PDB file of C-alpha atoms in Angstrom:
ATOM      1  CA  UNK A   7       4.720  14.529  18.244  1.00  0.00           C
ATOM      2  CA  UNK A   8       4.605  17.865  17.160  1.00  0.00           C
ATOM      3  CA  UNK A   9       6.592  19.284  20.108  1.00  0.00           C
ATOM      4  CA  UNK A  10       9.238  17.218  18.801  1.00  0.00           C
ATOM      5  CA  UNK A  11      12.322  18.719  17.256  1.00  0.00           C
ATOM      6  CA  UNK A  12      12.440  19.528  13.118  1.00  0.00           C
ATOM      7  CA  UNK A  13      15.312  18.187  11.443  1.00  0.00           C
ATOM      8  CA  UNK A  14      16.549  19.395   8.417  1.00  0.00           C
ATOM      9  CA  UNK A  15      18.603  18.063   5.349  1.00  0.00           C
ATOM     10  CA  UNK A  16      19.543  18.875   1.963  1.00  0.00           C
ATOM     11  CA  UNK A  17      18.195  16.522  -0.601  1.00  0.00           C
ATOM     12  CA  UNK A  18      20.899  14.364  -2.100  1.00  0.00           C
ATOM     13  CA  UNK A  19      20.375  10.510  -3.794  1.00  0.00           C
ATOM     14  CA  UNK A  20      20.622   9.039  -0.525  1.00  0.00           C
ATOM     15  CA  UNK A  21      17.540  10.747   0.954  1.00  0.00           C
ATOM     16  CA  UNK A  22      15.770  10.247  -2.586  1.00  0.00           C
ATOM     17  CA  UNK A  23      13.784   7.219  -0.857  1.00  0.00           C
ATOM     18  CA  UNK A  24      12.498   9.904   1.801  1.00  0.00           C
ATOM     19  CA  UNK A  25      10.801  12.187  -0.700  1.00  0.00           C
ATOM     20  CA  UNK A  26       9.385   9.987  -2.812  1.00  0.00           C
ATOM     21  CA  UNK A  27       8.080   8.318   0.733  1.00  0.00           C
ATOM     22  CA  UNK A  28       6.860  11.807   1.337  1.00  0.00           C
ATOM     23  CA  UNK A  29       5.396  13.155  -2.439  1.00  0.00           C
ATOM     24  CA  UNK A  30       4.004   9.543  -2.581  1.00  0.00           C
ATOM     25  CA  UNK A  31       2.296   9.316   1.062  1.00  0.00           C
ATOM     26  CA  UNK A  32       1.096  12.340   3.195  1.00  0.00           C
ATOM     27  CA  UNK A  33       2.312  15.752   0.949  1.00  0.00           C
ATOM     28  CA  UNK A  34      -0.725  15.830  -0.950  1.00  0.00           C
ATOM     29  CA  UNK A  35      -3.495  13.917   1.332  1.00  0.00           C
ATOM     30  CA  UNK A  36      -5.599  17.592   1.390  1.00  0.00           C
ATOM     31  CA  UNK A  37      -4.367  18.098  -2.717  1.00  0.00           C
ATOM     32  CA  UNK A  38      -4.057  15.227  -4.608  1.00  0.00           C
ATOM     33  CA  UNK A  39      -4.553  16.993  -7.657  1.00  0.00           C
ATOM     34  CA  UNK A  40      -0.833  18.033  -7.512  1.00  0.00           C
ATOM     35  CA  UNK A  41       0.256  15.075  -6.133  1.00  0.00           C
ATOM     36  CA  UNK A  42       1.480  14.262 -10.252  1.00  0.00           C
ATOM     37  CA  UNK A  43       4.200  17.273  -9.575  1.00  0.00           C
ATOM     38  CA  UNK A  44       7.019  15.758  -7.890  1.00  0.00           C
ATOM     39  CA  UNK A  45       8.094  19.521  -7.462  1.00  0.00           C
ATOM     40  CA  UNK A  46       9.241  19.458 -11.258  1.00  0.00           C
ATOM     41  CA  UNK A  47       7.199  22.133 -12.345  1.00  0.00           C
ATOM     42  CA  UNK A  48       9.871  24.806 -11.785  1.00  0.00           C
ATOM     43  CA  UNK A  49      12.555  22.670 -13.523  1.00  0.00           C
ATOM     44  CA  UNK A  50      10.923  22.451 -16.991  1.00  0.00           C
ATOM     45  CA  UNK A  51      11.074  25.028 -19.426  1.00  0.00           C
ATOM     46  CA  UNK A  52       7.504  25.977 -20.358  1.00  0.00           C
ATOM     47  CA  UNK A  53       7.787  27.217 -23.662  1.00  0.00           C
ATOM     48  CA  UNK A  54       8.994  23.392 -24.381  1.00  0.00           C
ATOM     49  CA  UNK A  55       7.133  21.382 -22.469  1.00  0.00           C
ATOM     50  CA  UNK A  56       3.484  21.164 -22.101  1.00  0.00           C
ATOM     51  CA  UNK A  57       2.878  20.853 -18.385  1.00  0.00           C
ATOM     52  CA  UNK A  58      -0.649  19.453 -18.752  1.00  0.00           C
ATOM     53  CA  UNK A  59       0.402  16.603 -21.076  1.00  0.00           C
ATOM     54  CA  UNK A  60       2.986  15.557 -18.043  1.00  0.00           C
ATOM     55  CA  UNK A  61       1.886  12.459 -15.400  1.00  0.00           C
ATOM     56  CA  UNK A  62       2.874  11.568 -12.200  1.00  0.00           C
ATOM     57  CA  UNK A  63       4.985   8.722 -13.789  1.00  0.00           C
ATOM     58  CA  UNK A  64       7.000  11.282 -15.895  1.00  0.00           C
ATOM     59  CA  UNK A  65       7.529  13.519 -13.491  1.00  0.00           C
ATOM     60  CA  UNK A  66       8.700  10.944 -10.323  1.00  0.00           C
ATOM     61  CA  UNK A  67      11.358   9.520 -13.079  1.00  0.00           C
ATOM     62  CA  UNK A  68      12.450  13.165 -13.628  1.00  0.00           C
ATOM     63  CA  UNK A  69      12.594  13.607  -9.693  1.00  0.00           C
ATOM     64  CA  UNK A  70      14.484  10.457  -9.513  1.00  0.00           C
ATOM     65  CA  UNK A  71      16.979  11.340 -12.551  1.00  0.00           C
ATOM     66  CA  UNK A  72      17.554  14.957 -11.335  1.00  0.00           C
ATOM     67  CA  UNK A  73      18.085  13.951  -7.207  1.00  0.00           C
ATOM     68  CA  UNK A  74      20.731  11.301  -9.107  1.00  0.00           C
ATOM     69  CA  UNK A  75      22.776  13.865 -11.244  1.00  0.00           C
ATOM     70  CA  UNK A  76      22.154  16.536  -8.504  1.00  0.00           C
ATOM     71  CA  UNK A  77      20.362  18.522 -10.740  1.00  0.00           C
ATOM     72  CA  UNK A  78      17.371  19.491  -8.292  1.00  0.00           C
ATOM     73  CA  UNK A  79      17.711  20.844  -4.722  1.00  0.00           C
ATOM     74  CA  UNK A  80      16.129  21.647  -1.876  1.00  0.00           C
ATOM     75  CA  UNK A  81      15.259  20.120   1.789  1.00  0.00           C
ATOM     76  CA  UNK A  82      13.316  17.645   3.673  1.00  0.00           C
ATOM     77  CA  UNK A  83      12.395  18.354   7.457  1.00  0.00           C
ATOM     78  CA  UNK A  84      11.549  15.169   9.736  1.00  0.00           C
ATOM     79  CA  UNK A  85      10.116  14.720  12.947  1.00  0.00           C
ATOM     80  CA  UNK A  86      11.147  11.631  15.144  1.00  0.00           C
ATOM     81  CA  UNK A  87      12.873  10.412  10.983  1.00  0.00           C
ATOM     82  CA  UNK A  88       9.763  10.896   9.497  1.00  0.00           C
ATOM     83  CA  UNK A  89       9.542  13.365   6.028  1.00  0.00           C
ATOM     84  CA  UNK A  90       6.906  15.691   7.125  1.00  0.00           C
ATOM     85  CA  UNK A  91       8.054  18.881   5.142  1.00  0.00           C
ATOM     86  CA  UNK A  92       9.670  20.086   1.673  1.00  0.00           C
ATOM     87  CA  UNK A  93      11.082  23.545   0.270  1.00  0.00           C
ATOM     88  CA  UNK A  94      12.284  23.223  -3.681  1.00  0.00           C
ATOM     89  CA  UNK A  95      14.681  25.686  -3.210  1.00  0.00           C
ATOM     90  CA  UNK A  96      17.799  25.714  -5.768  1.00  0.00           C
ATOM     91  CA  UNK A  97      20.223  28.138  -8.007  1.00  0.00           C
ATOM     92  CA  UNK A  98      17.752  29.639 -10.193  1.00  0.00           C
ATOM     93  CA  UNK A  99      19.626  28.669 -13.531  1.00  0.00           C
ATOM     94  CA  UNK A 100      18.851  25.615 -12.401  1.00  0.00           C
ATOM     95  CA  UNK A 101      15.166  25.887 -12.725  1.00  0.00           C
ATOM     96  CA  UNK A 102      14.552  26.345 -16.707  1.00  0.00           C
ATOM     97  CA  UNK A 103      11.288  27.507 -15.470  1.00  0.00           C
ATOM     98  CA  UNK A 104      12.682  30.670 -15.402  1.00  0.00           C
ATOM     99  CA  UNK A 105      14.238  31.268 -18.916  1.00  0.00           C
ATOM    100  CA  UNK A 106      11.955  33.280 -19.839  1.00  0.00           C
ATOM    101  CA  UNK A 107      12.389  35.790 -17.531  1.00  0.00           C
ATOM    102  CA  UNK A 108      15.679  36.581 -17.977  1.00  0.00           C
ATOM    103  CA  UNK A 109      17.112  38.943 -14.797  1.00  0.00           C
ATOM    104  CA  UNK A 110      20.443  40.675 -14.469  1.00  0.00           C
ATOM    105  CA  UNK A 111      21.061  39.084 -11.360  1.00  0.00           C
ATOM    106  CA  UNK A 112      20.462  35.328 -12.301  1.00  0.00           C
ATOM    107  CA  UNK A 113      23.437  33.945 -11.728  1.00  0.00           C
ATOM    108  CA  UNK A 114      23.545  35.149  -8.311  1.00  0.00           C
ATOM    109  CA  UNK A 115      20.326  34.243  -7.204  1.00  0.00           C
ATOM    110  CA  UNK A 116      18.635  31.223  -5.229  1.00  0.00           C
ATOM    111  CA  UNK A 117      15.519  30.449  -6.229  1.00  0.00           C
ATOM    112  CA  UNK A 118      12.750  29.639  -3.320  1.00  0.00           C
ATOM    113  CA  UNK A 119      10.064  27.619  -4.600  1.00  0.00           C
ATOM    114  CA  UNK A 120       7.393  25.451  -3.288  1.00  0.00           C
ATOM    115  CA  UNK A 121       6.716  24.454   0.517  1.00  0.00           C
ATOM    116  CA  UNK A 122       5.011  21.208   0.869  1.00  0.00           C
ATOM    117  CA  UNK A 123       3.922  20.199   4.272  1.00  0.00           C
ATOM    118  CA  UNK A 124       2.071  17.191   5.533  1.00  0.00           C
ATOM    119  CA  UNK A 125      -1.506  18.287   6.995  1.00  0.00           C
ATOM    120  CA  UNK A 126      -1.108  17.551  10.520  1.00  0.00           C
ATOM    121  CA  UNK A 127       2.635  19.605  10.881  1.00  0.00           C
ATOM    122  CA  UNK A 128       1.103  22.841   9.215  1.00  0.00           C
ATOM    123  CA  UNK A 129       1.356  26.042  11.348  1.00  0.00           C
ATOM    124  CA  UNK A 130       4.058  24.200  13.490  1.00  0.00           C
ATOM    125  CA  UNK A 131       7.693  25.645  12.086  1.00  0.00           C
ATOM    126  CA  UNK A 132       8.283  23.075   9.903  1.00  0.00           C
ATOM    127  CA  UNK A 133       8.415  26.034   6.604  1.00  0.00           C
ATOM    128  CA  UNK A 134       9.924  28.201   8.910  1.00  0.00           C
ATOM    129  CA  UNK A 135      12.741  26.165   9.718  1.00  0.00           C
ATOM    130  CA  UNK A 136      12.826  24.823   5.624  1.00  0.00           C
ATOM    131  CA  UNK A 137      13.319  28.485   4.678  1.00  0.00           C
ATOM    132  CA  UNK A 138      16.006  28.616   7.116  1.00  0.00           C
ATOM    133  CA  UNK A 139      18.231  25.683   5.880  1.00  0.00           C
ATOM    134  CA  UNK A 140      17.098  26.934   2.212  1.00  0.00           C
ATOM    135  CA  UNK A 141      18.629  30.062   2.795  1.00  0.00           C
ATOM    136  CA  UNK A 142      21.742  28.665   4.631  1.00  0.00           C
ATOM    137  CA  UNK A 143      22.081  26.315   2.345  1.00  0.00           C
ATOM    138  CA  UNK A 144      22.005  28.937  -0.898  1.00  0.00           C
ATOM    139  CA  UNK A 145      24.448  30.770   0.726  1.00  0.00           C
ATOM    140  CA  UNK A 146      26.809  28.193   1.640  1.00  0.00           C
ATOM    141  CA  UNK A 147      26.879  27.959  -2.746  1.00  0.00           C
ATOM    142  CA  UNK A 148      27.987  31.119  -3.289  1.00  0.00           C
ATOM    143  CA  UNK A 149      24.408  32.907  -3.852  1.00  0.00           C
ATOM    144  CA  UNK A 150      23.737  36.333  -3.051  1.00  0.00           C
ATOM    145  CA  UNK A 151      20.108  36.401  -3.651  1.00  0.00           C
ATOM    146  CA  UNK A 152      17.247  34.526  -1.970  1.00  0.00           C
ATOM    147  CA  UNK A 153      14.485  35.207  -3.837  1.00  0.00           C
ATOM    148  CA  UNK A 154      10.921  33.692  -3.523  1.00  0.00           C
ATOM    149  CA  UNK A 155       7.247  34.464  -4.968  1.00  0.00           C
ATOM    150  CA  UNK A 156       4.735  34.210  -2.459  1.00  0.00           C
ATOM    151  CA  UNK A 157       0.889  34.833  -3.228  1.00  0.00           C
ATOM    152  CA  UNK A 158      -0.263  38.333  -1.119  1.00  0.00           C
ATOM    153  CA  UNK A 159      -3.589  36.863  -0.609  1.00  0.00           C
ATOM    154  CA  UNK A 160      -3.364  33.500  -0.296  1.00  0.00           C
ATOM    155  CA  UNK A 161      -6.615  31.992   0.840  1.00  0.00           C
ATOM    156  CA  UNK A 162      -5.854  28.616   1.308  1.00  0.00           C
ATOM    157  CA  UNK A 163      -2.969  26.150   2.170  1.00  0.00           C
ATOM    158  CA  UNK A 164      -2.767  24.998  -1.659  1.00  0.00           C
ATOM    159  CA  UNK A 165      -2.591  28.668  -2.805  1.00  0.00           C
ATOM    160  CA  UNK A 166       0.186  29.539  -0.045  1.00  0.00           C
ATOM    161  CA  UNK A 167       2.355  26.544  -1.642  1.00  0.00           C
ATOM    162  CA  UNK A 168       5.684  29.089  -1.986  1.00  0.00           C
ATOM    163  CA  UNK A 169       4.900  29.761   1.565  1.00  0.00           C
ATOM    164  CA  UNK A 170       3.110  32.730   2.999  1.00  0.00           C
ATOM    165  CA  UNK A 171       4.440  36.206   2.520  1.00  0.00           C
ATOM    166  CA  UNK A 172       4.802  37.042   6.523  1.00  0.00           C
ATOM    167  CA  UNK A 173       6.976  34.401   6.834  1.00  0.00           C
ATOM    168  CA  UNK A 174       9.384  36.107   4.340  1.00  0.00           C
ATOM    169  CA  UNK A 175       8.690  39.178   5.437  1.00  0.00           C
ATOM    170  CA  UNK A 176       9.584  38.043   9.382  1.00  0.00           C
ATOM    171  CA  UNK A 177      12.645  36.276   8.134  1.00  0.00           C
ATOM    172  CA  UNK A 178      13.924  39.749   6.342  1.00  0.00           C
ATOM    173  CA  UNK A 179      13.094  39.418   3.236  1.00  0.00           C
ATOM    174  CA  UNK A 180      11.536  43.007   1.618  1.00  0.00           C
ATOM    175  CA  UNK A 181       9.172  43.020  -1.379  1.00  0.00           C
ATOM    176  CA  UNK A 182      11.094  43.092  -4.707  1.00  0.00           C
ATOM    177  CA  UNK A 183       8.284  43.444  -7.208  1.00  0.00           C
ATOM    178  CA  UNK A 184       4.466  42.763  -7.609  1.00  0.00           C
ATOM    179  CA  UNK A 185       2.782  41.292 -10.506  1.00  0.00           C
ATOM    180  CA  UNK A 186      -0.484  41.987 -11.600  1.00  0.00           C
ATOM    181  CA  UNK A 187      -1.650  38.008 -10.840  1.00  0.00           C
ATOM    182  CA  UNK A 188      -0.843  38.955  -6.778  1.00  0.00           C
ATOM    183  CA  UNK A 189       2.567  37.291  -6.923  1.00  0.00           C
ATOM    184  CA  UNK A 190       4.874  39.235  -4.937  1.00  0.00           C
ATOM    185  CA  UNK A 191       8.529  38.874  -5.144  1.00  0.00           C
ATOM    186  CA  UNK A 192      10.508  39.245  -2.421  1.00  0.00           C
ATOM    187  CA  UNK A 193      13.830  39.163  -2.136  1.00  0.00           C
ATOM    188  CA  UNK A 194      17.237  38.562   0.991  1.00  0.00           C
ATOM    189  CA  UNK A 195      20.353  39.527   1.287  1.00  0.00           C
ATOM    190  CA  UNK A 196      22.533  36.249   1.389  1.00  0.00           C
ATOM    191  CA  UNK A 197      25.435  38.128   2.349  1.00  0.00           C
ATOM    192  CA  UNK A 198      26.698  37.360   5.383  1.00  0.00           C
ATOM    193  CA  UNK A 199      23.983  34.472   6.634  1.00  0.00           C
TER     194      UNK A 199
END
């Protein structure tokens, strides 16, 4: 099964059934502690909300709501129709997570977030070829900017969850900043993808 082909699609109300199949089933079998997330975290504005104080009810209802007014993005990959793979990926003025880091770019910049993949596709292309529709995908609305926030040292598959740097870095992305936490942001040309 896992020399199968990955197929990926943009997330849109009719695939809402696949990632809730997905968040609900297999995404979090090795994490289950985030398995409450429903890959809202990056949509809420943290200054307003408190994220600890959030449950797995709230959050699948805000998935649901969002996929509905098409106010969250990002992509599913399947093997043989099964969800085995997600990248949040999305303008960033979409993701209020972000207001309070204003940057002069904003409005021209996709926002890479979290890779979820199901523990027995890890390691096999299925991020790779999310990151590739994610950036296709941002470009094909007009972004200029992929931009993502790996963790440098990443010691474990929950830790790598906005993918591993040397993916990035193989798919041309260049470091854009470090933060003293280890987050590195690294950043893509959209141009001409």
């Amino acid at each position: 099964m896992l020399n199968t082909a990955i197929e990926v699609h943009a997330l849109n109300p009719d695939r809402q059934r696949d990632f809730l199949a997905f968040f609900d089933g297999e995404a979090f079998a090795d994490n289950p502690k985030w398995r409450f997330c429903y890959c809202q975290f990056l949509y809420v504005d943290h200054r307003e909300v408190v994220w600890a104080q959030r449950t797995a009810d709230t959050n699948r209802q805000a998935a649901c709501t969002r996929i509905n007014a098409g106010s969250m993005q990002g992509y599913l990959a399947y093997r043989q129709g099964k969800p085995v793979g997600w990248c949040n990926a999305a303008p960033r003025l979409m993701m209020d997570a972000f207001a309070d880091e204003p940057d002069p770019d904003e409005a021209r910049i996709g926002q890479i977030g979290c890779f979820v993949v199901a523990p027995g596709h890890r390691r096999t292309g299925v991020a790779t070829a999310l990151l590739d529709s994610a950036c296709k995908g941002l470009a094909a609305q007009g972004l200029a900017i992929a931009e993502a926030c790996p963790v440098a040292d990443a010691k474990t598959d929950a830790q790598n969850h906005f993918g591993p740097i040397s993916m990035f870095l193989s798919a041309g992305f260049a470091v854009h900043r470090t933060e003293d936490d280890g987050k590195v942001f690294v950043r893509r040309s959209l141009l001409n993808s």
